[in-house]
Structures are given as C-alpha cells and as structure tokens.
PDB file of C-alpha atoms in Angstrom:
ATOM      1  CA  MET A  21      16.532  -1.362 -42.616  1.00  0.00           C
ATOM      2  CA  GLN A  22      17.875  -2.678 -39.217  1.00  0.00           C
ATOM      3  CA  GLU A  23      17.255  -0.174 -36.243  1.00  0.00           C
ATOM      4  CA  ARG A  24      20.253   1.329 -34.909  1.00  0.00           C
ATOM      5  CA  THR A  25      21.397   0.257 -31.398  1.00  0.00           C
ATOM      6  CA  TYR A  26      23.558   1.627 -28.992  1.00  0.00           C
ATOM      7  CA  SER A  27      25.852  -0.066 -26.245  1.00  0.00           C
ATOM      8  CA  ILE A  28      25.201   0.691 -22.548  1.00  0.00           C
ATOM      9  CA  GLY A  29      28.055   3.158 -22.395  1.00  0.00           C
ATOM     10  CA  GLU A  30      26.852   4.857 -25.052  1.00  0.00           C
ATOM     11  CA  VAL A  31      23.165   5.269 -23.629  1.00  0.00           C
ATOM     12  CA  ALA A  32      24.653   6.073 -20.074  1.00  0.00           C
ATOM     13  CA  LYS A  33      26.264   9.007 -21.973  1.00  0.00           C
ATOM     14  CA  MET A  34      23.170  10.183 -24.114  1.00  0.00           C
ATOM     15  CA  ILE A  35      21.161  10.559 -20.775  1.00  0.00           C
ATOM     16  CA  GLY A  36      23.755  11.657 -18.393  1.00  0.00           C
ATOM     17  CA  ALA A  37      22.857   8.564 -16.033  1.00  0.00           C
ATOM     18  CA  LYS A  38      25.548   6.009 -14.411  1.00  0.00           C
ATOM     19  CA  VAL A  39      25.900   2.583 -16.236  1.00  0.00           C
ATOM     20  CA  ARG A  40      25.517   0.628 -13.354  1.00  0.00           C
ATOM     21  CA  THR A  41      22.085   2.107 -12.707  1.00  0.00           C
ATOM     22  CA  ILE A  42      21.130   1.337 -16.285  1.00  0.00           C
ATOM     23  CA  ARG A  43      22.188  -2.269 -15.534  1.00  0.00           C
ATOM     24  CA  TYR A  44      20.243  -2.368 -12.364  1.00  0.00           C
ATOM     25  CA  TYR A  45      17.073  -1.209 -14.310  1.00  0.00           C
ATOM     26  CA  ASP A  46      17.897  -4.233 -16.900  1.00  0.00           C
ATOM     27  CA  GLU A  47      18.395  -6.709 -13.782  1.00  0.00           C
ATOM     28  CA  ILE A  48      15.061  -5.964 -12.214  1.00  0.00           C
ATOM     29  CA  GLY A  49      13.113  -5.974 -15.403  1.00  0.00           C
ATOM     30  CA  LEU A  50      12.523  -2.247 -15.154  1.00  0.00           C
ATOM     31  CA  VAL A  51      13.804  -1.270 -19.057  1.00  0.00           C
ATOM     32  CA  ARG A  52      15.676  -4.147 -20.628  1.00  0.00           C
ATOM     33  CA  PRO A  53      17.546  -3.826 -23.865  1.00  0.00           C
ATOM     34  CA  ALA A  54      16.190  -4.726 -26.873  1.00  0.00           C
ATOM     35  CA  SER A  55      19.181  -6.979 -27.789  1.00  0.00           C
ATOM     36  CA  HIS A  56      22.425  -8.174 -26.913  1.00  0.00           C
ATOM     37  CA  THR A  57      25.627  -8.480 -29.253  1.00  0.00           C
ATOM     38  CA  GLU A  58      27.101 -12.189 -29.477  1.00  0.00           C
ATOM     39  CA  GLY A  59      29.184 -11.533 -26.494  1.00  0.00           C
ATOM     40  CA  GLY A  60      26.163 -10.474 -24.204  1.00  0.00           C
ATOM     41  CA  HIS A  61      26.635  -6.913 -24.282  1.00  0.00           C
ATOM     42  CA  ARG A  62      23.205  -5.032 -23.899  1.00  0.00           C
ATOM     43  CA  LEU A  63      22.051  -2.719 -27.005  1.00  0.00           C
ATOM     44  CA  TYR A  64      19.356  -0.207 -26.691  1.00  0.00           C
ATOM     45  CA  THR A  65      17.187   1.202 -29.514  1.00  0.00           C
ATOM     46  CA  ALA A  66      15.660   4.743 -29.402  1.00  0.00           C
ATOM     47  CA  GLU A  67      12.718   3.456 -27.416  1.00  0.00           C
ATOM     48  CA  ASP A  68      14.615   1.785 -25.054  1.00  0.00           C
ATOM     49  CA  ILE A  69      16.439   4.997 -24.275  1.00  0.00           C
ATOM     50  CA  TRP A  70      13.040   7.156 -24.311  1.00  0.00           C
ATOM     51  CA  ARG A  71      11.835   4.618 -21.595  1.00  0.00           C
ATOM     52  CA  LEU A  72      15.160   5.031 -19.688  1.00  0.00           C
ATOM     53  CA  GLU A  73      14.960   9.072 -19.945  1.00  0.00           C
ATOM     54  CA  LEU A  74      10.943   8.660 -18.871  1.00  0.00           C
ATOM     55  CA  THR A  75      12.072   6.657 -15.832  1.00  0.00           C
ATOM     56  CA  ALA A  76      14.841   9.103 -14.747  1.00  0.00           C
ATOM     57  CA  THR A  77      12.068  11.965 -14.757  1.00  0.00           C
ATOM     58  CA  LEU A  78      10.063   9.549 -12.709  1.00  0.00           C
ATOM     59  CA  ARG A  79      12.458   8.975  -9.969  1.00  0.00           C
ATOM     60  CA  TYR A  80      13.335  12.697 -10.104  1.00  0.00           C
ATOM     61  CA  LEU A  81       9.552  13.340  -9.410  1.00  0.00           C
ATOM     62  CA  ASP A  82       9.958  11.021  -6.499  1.00  0.00           C
ATOM     63  CA  PHE A  83       7.993   7.868  -8.231  1.00  0.00           C
ATOM     64  CA  SER A  84       9.327   4.700  -6.606  1.00  0.00           C
ATOM     65  CA  ILE A  85      10.674   2.009  -8.763  1.00  0.00           C
ATOM     66  CA  GLU A  86       7.542  -0.232  -8.460  1.00  0.00           C
ATOM     67  CA  GLU A  87       4.987   2.415  -9.427  1.00  0.00           C
ATOM     68  CA  ILE A  88       7.286   3.209 -12.413  1.00  0.00           C
ATOM     69  CA  SER A  89       7.425  -0.501 -13.295  1.00  0.00           C
ATOM     70  CA  ARG A  90       3.720  -0.548 -13.101  1.00  0.00           C
ATOM     71  CA  LEU A  91       3.280   3.000 -15.395  1.00  0.00           C
ATOM     72  CA  LEU A  92       5.505   1.065 -18.233  1.00  0.00           C
ATOM     73  CA  SER A  93       3.557  -1.945 -17.797  1.00  0.00           C
ATOM     74  CA  GLY A  94       0.030  -0.592 -18.080  1.00  0.00           C
ATOM     75  CA  ALA A  95      -0.640  -2.010 -14.609  1.00  0.00           C
ATOM     76  CA  LEU A  96      -1.429   1.386 -13.515  1.00  0.00           C
ATOM     77  CA  SER A  97      -2.759   4.455 -15.372  1.00  0.00           C
ATOM     78  CA  VAL A  98      -1.257   7.367 -15.670  1.00  0.00           C
ATOM     79  CA  GLU A  99      -4.007   9.486 -14.237  1.00  0.00           C
ATOM     80  CA  LYS A 100      -4.167   7.268 -10.944  1.00  0.00           C
ATOM     81  CA  ALA A 101      -0.121   7.561 -10.542  1.00  0.00           C
ATOM     82  CA  LEU A 102       0.099  11.280 -10.838  1.00  0.00           C
ATOM     83  CA  ASP A 103      -2.897  11.475  -8.208  1.00  0.00           C
ATOM     84  CA  TRP A 104      -1.134   9.178  -5.816  1.00  0.00           C
ATOM     85  CA  GLN A 105       2.329  11.192  -6.438  1.00  0.00           C
ATOM     86  CA  ILE A 106       0.486  14.623  -5.629  1.00  0.00           C
ATOM     87  CA  GLU A 107      -0.851  13.506  -2.484  1.00  0.00           C
ATOM     88  CA  SER A 108       2.009  11.629  -1.614  1.00  0.00           C
ATOM     89  CA  LEU A 109       4.297  15.047  -2.274  1.00  0.00           C
ATOM     90  CA  SER A 110       1.470  16.920  -0.452  1.00  0.00           C
ATOM     91  CA  ILE A 111       1.940  15.173   2.654  1.00  0.00           C
ATOM     92  CA  GLN A 112       5.646  15.639   2.194  1.00  0.00           C
ATOM     93  CA  ALA A 113       5.131  19.390   1.668  1.00  0.00           C
ATOM     94  CA  SER A 114       3.063  19.559   4.827  1.00  0.00           C
ATOM     95  CA  ALA A 115       5.755  17.419   6.944  1.00  0.00           C
ATOM     96  CA  LEU A 116       8.179  20.083   5.658  1.00  0.00           C
ATOM     97  CA  GLY A 117       6.484  23.115   6.385  1.00  0.00           C
ATOM     98  CA  ASN A 118       5.975  21.613   9.878  1.00  0.00           C
ATOM     99  CA  MET A 119       9.837  20.981  10.313  1.00  0.00           C
ATOM    100  CA  ILE A 120      10.599  24.438   9.093  1.00  0.00           C
ATOM    101  CA  SER A 121       8.133  26.185  11.315  1.00  0.00           C
ATOM    102  CA  ILE A 122       9.821  24.119  14.234  1.00  0.00           C
ATOM    103  CA  LEU A 123      13.040  25.470  13.363  1.00  0.00           C
ATOM    104  CA  GLN A 124      11.851  28.973  13.175  1.00  0.00           C
ATOM    105  CA  GLN A 125      10.271  28.611  16.539  1.00  0.00           C
ATOM    106  CA  ALA A 126      13.594  27.259  18.114  1.00  0.00           C
ATOM    107  CA  LYS A 127      15.319  30.205  16.772  1.00  0.00           C
ATOM    108  CA  ARG A 128      13.423  32.468  18.354  1.00  0.00           C
ATOM    109  CA  GLN A 129      13.851  31.449  21.771  1.00  0.00           C
ATOM    110  CA  GLN A 130      16.738  32.181  24.047  1.00  0.00           C
ATOM    111  CA  GLY A 131      19.081  29.887  25.648  1.00  0.00           C
ATOM    112  CA  ASP A 132      19.722  26.247  24.968  1.00  0.00           C
ATOM    113  CA  SER A 133      17.968  25.962  21.176  1.00  0.00           C
ATOM    114  CA  MET A 134      18.820  22.332  21.073  1.00  0.00           C
ATOM    115  CA  ARG A 135      16.604  21.627  24.120  1.00  0.00           C
ATOM    116  CA  HIS A 136      13.991  24.104  22.752  1.00  0.00           C
ATOM    117  CA  LEU A 137      13.977  21.743  19.327  1.00  0.00           C
ATOM    118  CA  TYR A 138      13.349  18.784  21.355  1.00  0.00           C
ATOM    119  CA  ASP A 139      10.624  20.131  23.213  1.00  0.00           C
ATOM    120  CA  PHE A 140       9.201  21.450  19.713  1.00  0.00           C
ATOM    121  CA  VAL A 141       9.267  18.025  18.268  1.00  0.00           C
ATOM    122  CA  GLN A 142       7.951  16.359  21.023  1.00  0.00           C
ATOM    123  CA  ALA A 143       5.003  18.551  21.494  1.00  0.00           C
ATOM    124  CA  LYS A 144       3.962  17.872  17.809  1.00  0.00           C
ATOM    125  CA  ALA A 145       4.791  14.229  17.680  1.00  0.00           C
ATOM    126  CA  SER A 146       1.923  11.670  18.231  1.00  0.00           C
ATOM    127  CA  HIS A 147       2.826   8.701  20.263  1.00  0.00           C
ATOM    128  CA  VAL A 148       1.530   5.154  20.125  1.00  0.00           C
ATOM    129  CA  ASP A 149      -0.834   5.638  23.618  1.00  0.00           C
ATOM    130  CA  GLN A 150      -1.999   8.992  22.203  1.00  0.00           C
ATOM    131  CA  ARG A 151      -2.925   6.977  18.607  1.00  0.00           C
ATOM    132  CA  LYS A 152      -4.344   3.848  20.465  1.00  0.00           C
ATOM    133  CA  GLN A 153      -6.465   6.273  22.723  1.00  0.00           C
ATOM    134  CA  PHE A 154      -7.956   8.283  19.757  1.00  0.00           C
ATOM    135  CA  ILE A 155      -9.059   5.284  17.707  1.00  0.00           C
ATOM    136  CA  ALA A 156     -10.420   3.876  20.878  1.00  0.00           C
ATOM    137  CA  ASP A 157     -12.605   6.831  21.576  1.00  0.00           C
ATOM    138  CA  LYS A 158     -13.826   6.652  17.671  1.00  0.00           C
ATOM    139  CA  VAL A 159     -14.810   3.010  18.210  1.00  0.00           C
ATOM    140  CA  ALA A 160     -16.705   3.313  21.175  1.00  0.00           C
ATOM    141  CA  ALA A 161     -18.318   6.896  20.077  1.00  0.00           C
ATOM    142  CA  SER A 162     -19.162   5.561  16.953  1.00  0.00           C
ATOM    143  CA  ASP A 163     -20.662   1.950  17.171  1.00  0.00           C
ATOM    144  CA  LEU A 164     -18.298   1.122  14.463  1.00  0.00           C
ATOM    145  CA  PHE A 165     -18.561  -2.489  15.196  1.00  0.00           C
ATOM    146  CA  GLU A 166     -22.386  -2.849  15.997  1.00  0.00           C
ATOM    147  CA  GLY A 167     -23.189  -6.381  15.345  1.00  0.00           C
ATOM    148  CA  VAL A 168     -19.675  -7.773  15.453  1.00  0.00           C
ATOM    149  CA  PRO A 169     -18.962 -10.163  18.580  1.00  0.00           C
ATOM    150  CA  ALA A 170     -16.725  -8.762  20.857  1.00  0.00           C
ATOM    151  CA  GLU A 171     -13.877 -11.292  20.476  1.00  0.00           C
ATOM    152  CA  TRP A 172     -13.853 -10.404  16.528  1.00  0.00           C
ATOM    153  CA  GLN A 173     -13.789  -6.501  16.968  1.00  0.00           C
ATOM    154  CA  SER A 174      -9.940  -6.254  17.367  1.00  0.00           C
ATOM    155  CA  PRO A 175      -8.970  -8.585  14.171  1.00  0.00           C
ATOM    156  CA  MET A 176     -11.034  -6.417  12.277  1.00  0.00           C
ATOM    157  CA  LEU A 177      -8.360  -3.497  13.044  1.00  0.00           C
ATOM    158  CA  HIS A 178      -5.529  -5.874  13.353  1.00  0.00           C
ATOM    159  CA  TYR A 179      -3.736  -4.366  10.200  1.00  0.00           C
ATOM    160  CA  PHE A 180      -4.174  -0.626  11.063  1.00  0.00           C
ATOM    161  CA  ASN A 181      -3.163  -1.436  14.485  1.00  0.00           C
ATOM    162  CA  LYS A 182      -0.245  -2.773  13.688  1.00  0.00           C
ATOM    163  CA  TYR A 183       1.083  -0.782  11.170  1.00  0.00           C
ATOM    164  CA  ILE A 184      -0.564   2.683  11.601  1.00  0.00           C
ATOM    165  CA  VAL A 185      -1.329   3.047  15.497  1.00  0.00           C
ATOM    166  CA  GLY A 186       1.369   1.029  16.930  1.00  0.00           C
ATOM    167  CA  GLN A 187       4.247   2.734  15.292  1.00  0.00           C
ATOM    168  CA  GLU A 188       6.697   3.233  17.736  1.00  0.00           C
ATOM    169  CA  LYS A 189       8.586   5.981  15.574  1.00  0.00           C
ATOM    170  CA  THR A 190       7.349   8.163  13.184  1.00  0.00           C
ATOM    171  CA  THR A 191       8.931  10.444  10.369  1.00  0.00           C
ATOM    172  CA  ALA A 192       7.457  14.110   9.701  1.00  0.00           C
ATOM    173  CA  GLN A 193       6.146  12.752   6.790  1.00  0.00           C
ATOM    174  CA  GLN A 194       4.338   9.904   8.599  1.00  0.00           C
ATOM    175  CA  ARG A 195       3.419  12.766  11.408  1.00  0.00           C
ATOM    176  CA  ALA A 196       1.723  15.010   8.414  1.00  0.00           C
ATOM    177  CA  ALA A 197      -0.199  11.749   7.072  1.00  0.00           C
ATOM    178  CA  TRP A 198      -1.374  10.661  10.628  1.00  0.00           C
ATOM    179  CA  ASN A 199      -2.856  14.192  11.125  1.00  0.00           C
ATOM    180  CA  GLU A 200      -4.754  14.320   8.130  1.00  0.00           C
ATOM    181  CA  LEU A 201      -5.945  10.592   8.809  1.00  0.00           C
ATOM    182  CA  GLN A 202      -7.510  11.992  12.409  1.00  0.00           C
ATOM    183  CA  GLU A 203      -9.291  14.647  10.418  1.00  0.00           C
ATOM    184  CA  ILE A 204     -10.864  12.382   8.225  1.00  0.00           C
ATOM    185  CA  ILE A 205     -11.673  10.055  10.974  1.00  0.00           C
ATOM    186  CA  ASN A 206     -13.284  12.698  12.590  1.00  0.00           C
ATOM    187  CA  ASP A 207     -15.371  13.227   9.712  1.00  0.00           C
ATOM    188  CA  PRO A 208     -19.213  11.920  10.477  1.00  0.00           C
ATOM    189  CA  GLN A 209     -19.247  11.119   6.701  1.00  0.00           C
ATOM    190  CA  TYR A 210     -16.209   8.848   6.522  1.00  0.00           C
ATOM    191  CA  ILE A 211     -17.948   6.889   9.879  1.00  0.00           C
ATOM    192  CA  LYS A 212     -20.898   6.659   7.982  1.00  0.00           C
ATOM    193  CA  ASP A 213     -18.932   4.931   4.962  1.00  0.00           C
ATOM    194  CA  THR A 214     -16.920   2.911   7.145  1.00  0.00           C
ATOM    195  CA  LYS A 215     -20.370   1.552   8.594  1.00  0.00           C
ATOM    196  CA  ASN A 216     -21.394   0.511   5.342  1.00  0.00           C
ATOM    197  CA  THR A 217     -18.707  -1.925   4.986  1.00  0.00           C
ATOM    198  CA  ASN A 218     -20.740  -3.713   7.439  1.00  0.00           C
ATOM    199  CA  PHE A 219     -17.973  -6.011   9.271  1.00  0.00           C
ATOM    200  CA  ALA A 220     -20.913  -8.183  10.406  1.00  0.00           C
ATOM    201  CA  PHE A 221     -20.923  -9.228   6.749  1.00  0.00           C
ATOM    202  CA  PHE A 222     -17.516 -11.029   6.853  1.00  0.00           C
ATOM    203  CA  ILE A 223     -18.116 -12.508  10.202  1.00  0.00           C
ATOM    204  CA  GLN A 224     -21.663 -13.729   9.428  1.00  0.00           C
ATOM    205  CA  GLU A 225     -21.481 -14.881   5.840  1.00  0.00           C
ATOM    206  CA  LEU A 226     -17.972 -15.951   5.738  1.00  0.00           C
ATOM    207  CA  GLN A 227     -18.229 -18.131   9.324  1.00  0.00           C
ATOM    208  CA  PRO A 228     -14.438 -18.407  10.161  1.00  0.00           C
ATOM    209  CA  ARG A 229     -13.833 -22.107  11.454  1.00  0.00           C
ATOM    210  CA  TYR A 230     -11.133 -20.971  14.177  1.00  0.00           C
ATOM    211  CA  ASP A 231     -11.501 -18.386  17.080  1.00  0.00           C
ATOM    212  CA  ALA A 232     -10.267 -14.840  16.240  1.00  0.00           C
ATOM    213  CA  ASP A 233      -6.770 -14.808  17.902  1.00  0.00           C
ATOM    214  CA  THR A 234      -5.821 -18.408  15.517  1.00  0.00           C
ATOM    215  CA  TRP A 235      -7.666 -17.060  12.477  1.00  0.00           C
ATOM    216  CA  ILE A 236      -5.587 -13.609  12.400  1.00  0.00           C
ATOM    217  CA  LYS A 237      -2.337 -15.462  13.088  1.00  0.00           C
ATOM    218  CA  LYS A 238      -3.162 -17.626  10.272  1.00  0.00           C
ATOM    219  CA  LEU A 239      -3.958 -14.586   8.136  1.00  0.00           C
ATOM    220  CA  ASP A 240      -0.677 -12.737   8.849  1.00  0.00           C
ATOM    221  CA  HIS A 241       0.840 -15.892   7.308  1.00  0.00           C
ATOM    222  CA  ILE A 242      -1.343 -16.145   4.298  1.00  0.00           C
ATOM    223  CA  TYR A 243      -0.352 -12.256   3.749  1.00  0.00           C
ATOM    224  CA  ALA A 244       3.327 -12.701   4.290  1.00  0.00           C
ATOM    225  CA  ARG A 245       3.347 -15.310   1.681  1.00  0.00           C
ATOM    226  CA  LEU A 246       1.045 -13.489  -0.724  1.00  0.00           C
ATOM    227  CA  SER A 247       3.015 -10.488  -0.376  1.00  0.00           C
ATOM    228  CA  GLN A 248       6.439 -12.037  -1.132  1.00  0.00           C
ATOM    229  CA  ALA A 249       4.557 -13.602  -3.885  1.00  0.00           C
ATOM    230  CA  TRP A 250       3.691  -9.878  -5.416  1.00  0.00           C
ATOM    231  CA  GLU A 251       7.168  -8.800  -4.698  1.00  0.00           C
ATOM    232  CA  ALA A 252       8.117 -12.018  -7.165  1.00  0.00           C
ATOM    233  CA  LYS A 253       5.585 -10.439  -9.770  1.00  0.00           C
ATOM    234  CA  ARG A 254       4.201 -14.097  -9.447  1.00  0.00           C
ATOM    235  CA  SER A 255       0.766 -14.098 -11.707  1.00  0.00           C
ATOM    236  CA  PRO A 256      -2.540 -14.806 -10.045  1.00  0.00           C
ATOM    237  CA  ASP A 257      -2.725 -18.214 -11.691  1.00  0.00           C
ATOM    238  CA  SER A 258       0.764 -19.601 -10.804  1.00  0.00           C
ATOM    239  CA  PRO A 259       0.992 -22.415  -9.016  1.00  0.00           C
ATOM    240  CA  GLU A 260       2.557 -20.479  -5.831  1.00  0.00           C
ATOM    241  CA  VAL A 261      -0.367 -17.826  -5.949  1.00  0.00           C
ATOM    242  CA  GLN A 262      -3.216 -20.536  -6.016  1.00  0.00           C
ATOM    243  CA  SER A 263      -1.505 -22.444  -3.053  1.00  0.00           C
ATOM    244  CA  ILE A 264      -1.765 -19.119  -1.038  1.00  0.00           C
ATOM    245  CA  ILE A 265      -5.529 -18.644  -2.273  1.00  0.00           C
ATOM    246  CA  GLU A 266      -6.380 -22.384  -1.485  1.00  0.00           C
ATOM    247  CA  GLU A 267      -4.807 -22.055   2.113  1.00  0.00           C
ATOM    248  CA  SER A 268      -6.857 -18.624   2.693  1.00  0.00           C
ATOM    249  CA  VAL A 269      -9.916 -20.418   1.501  1.00  0.00           C
ATOM    250  CA  SER A 270      -9.284 -22.913   4.260  1.00  0.00           C
ATOM    251  CA  LEU A 271      -9.947 -20.466   6.932  1.00  0.00           C
ATOM    252  CA  TYR A 272     -13.500 -20.584   6.437  1.00  0.00           C
ATOM    253  CA  ALA A 273     -15.951 -22.935   7.008  1.00  0.00           C
ATOM    254  CA  ASN A 274     -18.367 -24.123   4.373  1.00  0.00           C
ATOM    255  CA  ALA A 275     -15.479 -23.152   2.205  1.00  0.00           C
ATOM    256  CA  GLU A 276     -17.364 -25.197  -0.985  1.00  0.00           C
ATOM    257  CA  GLN A 277     -20.737 -23.429  -0.450  1.00  0.00           C
ATOM    258  CA  THR A 278     -19.472 -19.795  -0.020  1.00  0.00           C
ATOM    259  CA  ILE A 279     -16.040 -18.635  -1.225  1.00  0.00           C
ATOM    260  CA  TYR A 280     -16.267 -20.723  -4.623  1.00  0.00           C
ATOM    261  CA  ASN A 281     -19.882 -20.535  -5.044  1.00  0.00           C
ATOM    262  CA  ALA A 282     -20.753 -17.938  -7.992  1.00  0.00           C
ATOM    263  CA  ASP A 283     -23.490 -16.218  -6.383  1.00  0.00           C
ATOM    264  CA  PHE A 284     -21.649 -15.764  -3.034  1.00  0.00           C
ATOM    265  CA  LEU A 285     -18.738 -14.230  -5.175  1.00  0.00           C
ATOM    266  CA  LYS A 286     -20.954 -12.301  -6.952  1.00  0.00           C
ATOM    267  CA  SER A 287     -22.513 -10.600  -3.855  1.00  0.00           C
ATOM    268  CA  TYR A 288     -19.036 -10.446  -2.258  1.00  0.00           C
ATOM    269  CA  PHE A 289     -17.613  -8.354  -5.009  1.00  0.00           C
ATOM    270  CA  GLU A 290     -21.032  -6.052  -5.280  1.00  0.00           C
ATOM    271  CA  HIS A 291     -20.838  -5.547  -1.472  1.00  0.00           C
ATOM    272  CA  ALA A 292     -17.121  -4.373  -2.119  1.00  0.00           C
ATOM    273  CA  GLU A 293     -17.848  -1.836  -4.529  1.00  0.00           C
ATOM    274  CA  GLN A 294     -20.367  -0.579  -2.617  1.00  0.00           C
ATOM    275  CA  THR A 295     -18.325   0.104   0.325  1.00  0.00           C
ATOM    276  CA  ARG A 296     -16.143   2.330  -1.917  1.00  0.00           C
ATOM    277  CA  SER A 297     -15.957   5.924  -0.835  1.00  0.00           C
ATOM    278  CA  PRO A 298     -13.281   8.909  -1.684  1.00  0.00           C
ATOM    279  CA  LEU A 299     -12.886   9.152   1.961  1.00  0.00           C
ATOM    280  CA  ILE A 300     -12.199   5.609   2.301  1.00  0.00           C
ATOM    281  CA  GLU A 301      -9.605   5.715  -0.689  1.00  0.00           C
ATOM    282  CA  ARG A 302      -8.148   8.571   0.639  1.00  0.00           C
ATOM    283  CA  VAL A 303      -7.414   6.741   3.896  1.00  0.00           C
ATOM    284  CA  ASN A 304      -5.898   3.804   2.045  1.00  0.00           C
ATOM    285  CA  ARG A 305      -3.524   6.246   0.438  1.00  0.00           C
ATOM    286  CA  LEU A 306      -2.587   7.983   3.603  1.00  0.00           C
ATOM    287  CA  CYS A 307      -2.056   4.687   5.209  1.00  0.00           C
ATOM    288  CA  ALA A 308       0.359   3.376   2.460  1.00  0.00           C
ATOM    289  CA  ILE A 309       2.208   6.837   2.868  1.00  0.00           C
ATOM    290  CA  MET A 310       2.475   6.028   6.473  1.00  0.00           C
ATOM    291  CA  SER A 311       3.440   2.225   6.001  1.00  0.00           C
ATOM    292  CA  PRO A 312       5.310   0.612   3.474  1.00  0.00           C
ATOM    293  CA  GLN A 313       4.123  -2.744   4.888  1.00  0.00           C
ATOM    294  CA  LEU A 314       0.489  -1.909   4.796  1.00  0.00           C
ATOM    295  CA  ASN A 315       0.783  -0.721   1.294  1.00  0.00           C
ATOM    296  CA  LEU A 316       2.240  -4.100   0.323  1.00  0.00           C
ATOM    297  CA  LEU A 317      -0.128  -5.903   2.090  1.00  0.00           C
ATOM    298  CA  SER A 318      -2.877  -3.795  -0.212  1.00  0.00           C
ATOM    299  CA  GLU A 319      -1.056  -5.041  -3.295  1.00  0.00           C
ATOM    300  CA  GLY A 320      -1.346  -8.614  -2.066  1.00  0.00           C
ATOM    301  CA  ASN A 321      -4.615  -8.548  -1.587  1.00  0.00           C
ATOM    302  CA  ILE A 322      -4.878  -7.330  -5.050  1.00  0.00           C
ATOM    303  CA  VAL A 323      -3.767 -10.607  -6.179  1.00  0.00           C
ATOM    304  CA  TYR A 324      -6.039 -12.156  -3.774  1.00  0.00           C
ATOM    305  CA  PHE A 325      -8.963 -10.638  -5.589  1.00  0.00           C
ATOM    306  CA  GLN A 326      -7.684 -11.142  -9.127  1.00  0.00           C
ATOM    307  CA  ASN A 327      -7.836 -14.769  -8.369  1.00  0.00           C
ATOM    308  CA  LEU A 328     -11.098 -14.801  -6.945  1.00  0.00           C
ATOM    309  CA  GLN A 329     -12.242 -12.828  -9.945  1.00  0.00           C
ATOM    310  CA  ARG A 330     -10.967 -15.170 -12.191  1.00  0.00           C
ATOM    311  CA  LYS A 331     -12.845 -17.997 -10.488  1.00  0.00           C
ATOM    312  CA  LEU A 332     -16.026 -15.811 -10.699  1.00  0.00           C
ATOM    313  CA  ASN A 333     -15.229 -15.307 -14.567  1.00  0.00           C
ATOM    314  CA  PRO A 334     -13.435 -18.009 -15.867  1.00  0.00           C
TER     315      PRO A 334
END
C-alpha cells in the first residue's frame, strides 16, 4: 500500500507551525518532503512530520539550525549535542543570574537608578584592555611559548585574540563565558595541557616558508574560503575544498616531504590526539559560545582534517 502523504498546509495545522517555516526548512535542506505533486506542491509522510516535530522541539530547546541539521544527518552524535547544549544553556543561566543581580542592586539604590544600572554593568564588564592584559600576564607567567621564536608567538594566539580577546562589545552571555574562561586559564592543569600541544612542533616540523605576518594573512584568507565551503556543505573531496587544501599546503616549505608524507601525517594526528583534554575541550566550547566566527573556523578546520585523513587512509 502506498504511504499516505499530506500537503504542507495540512502538516502546518497538524504540528502548529507556519507554512513559511516548513517551506524554509525544505529550502535549506533541513527537512525535505518525501515527494511532490505533478504541480510541484510538497507532500509529506508521517516520517517527515515526525522530523518536523523533532525540529520544533530542538528549536524550543535553543538548538541552532546547523546543530539540528547535523543531528538529523548523523554527523553529530546525540550525546555530544546534548552536552554542548547543556553547556550553552548553563552559560545563559549564569548570564541571566548576573543580570538579575544587577537589577536587584539597582533597585535597592536611592536616587538615579538608571545611573546605578550603568555603573553596575560597567563594573562587571570585561573590556578589551583588561582581557589583553590578563592573557599577556598568563603567557608570561607560564612560559607558554617556550621554544617558539618571538615573531611566531603572536600568530599562535591570532584567532583567540581576534575573536575572543578583541571583542569590543560583549553580551551578558559572552561575559559569563569569559568569566569561566578566566577560571580555567588560571587552572595550572590547563596550562600544563596547553603546553603539551607543543607549539614549537608546528613551527619546527612544518617549517613555514613565509614570515609570520604574511603567513597569518594567507591563513586568514584560506580559513575564510574553507568556512564558506563548509557553510555551503561542500564535501572534503569536492574540487572546491581540494583547491583550498592545496593552497594551505603551499604555506609550508618542503610540503611534498611533510604534509603529504604518510609517516609525517601519522605522527601529526597522533600528536593532535595526545593534546586533547577535558579542559581544552571546555575552552573550545566556551570560545564557540563567545564567538560564532571562531566556531565557524573550528567547523572549517574539521573539513581540513577530514581531507588530510583521507590522504593518510585513502
């Protein structure tokens, strides 16, 4: 028997959604109808309707469209998605608690409550100069870049400084994330974990052919292209991504002897695996919460490593 199908209007009434919302989910490839009428009208099955209802539930729980897409496709595990969302909502709860505290303090003040609101917010805000000084002090105190040439130390923190430290305006949620970041960065175990990443490894082994300033500008351009490819859902073996990877390889001297050498790739991935730790993973998630741009870079980086893994295991 042929499975029963429903029109988009019927589906909208069944799940209490707007037609334009369901149409949008189809247009972006999130939940597509099983078929169409001869006239081109969308037809949805019971399975499609369940996916739409699940999407509505996940949106209610503040999952992003991209996270839902990866969940439905199986690219993101349910356990990992739930962990990430709990973390994100915990940060939001902390931010809300902070805002309630500020409002309560302002209410208790006599006189100009609006002025007190402003003063309380400014007192709790973390400004660019304060964040820069905090990071500079931690780098100096921990000898984080021991063995790394001076001109390469700034590029090692380029994206963190650009998207986290250098944020001119921050929301309450971002400030809550930064407060937790400070706590973790002050943890001696985190400094130990970060040192294990051995920044000198990347400079000494990959031997960049350009000076540090030129190298980071070229890397910025490559990551911008890689992020665009990721947003467009290009596969790692697509000509577009292949072209980007080839350009990134050109950043390094002796590329043919290193980056595409099986022995080098094996040691590179083993090294990357050893540098993962719960604290570093937590910092990465907090940074993703603070900066959508940095999160996009991380996703683009996944595409990059997928490509290299394919070359290691063709």
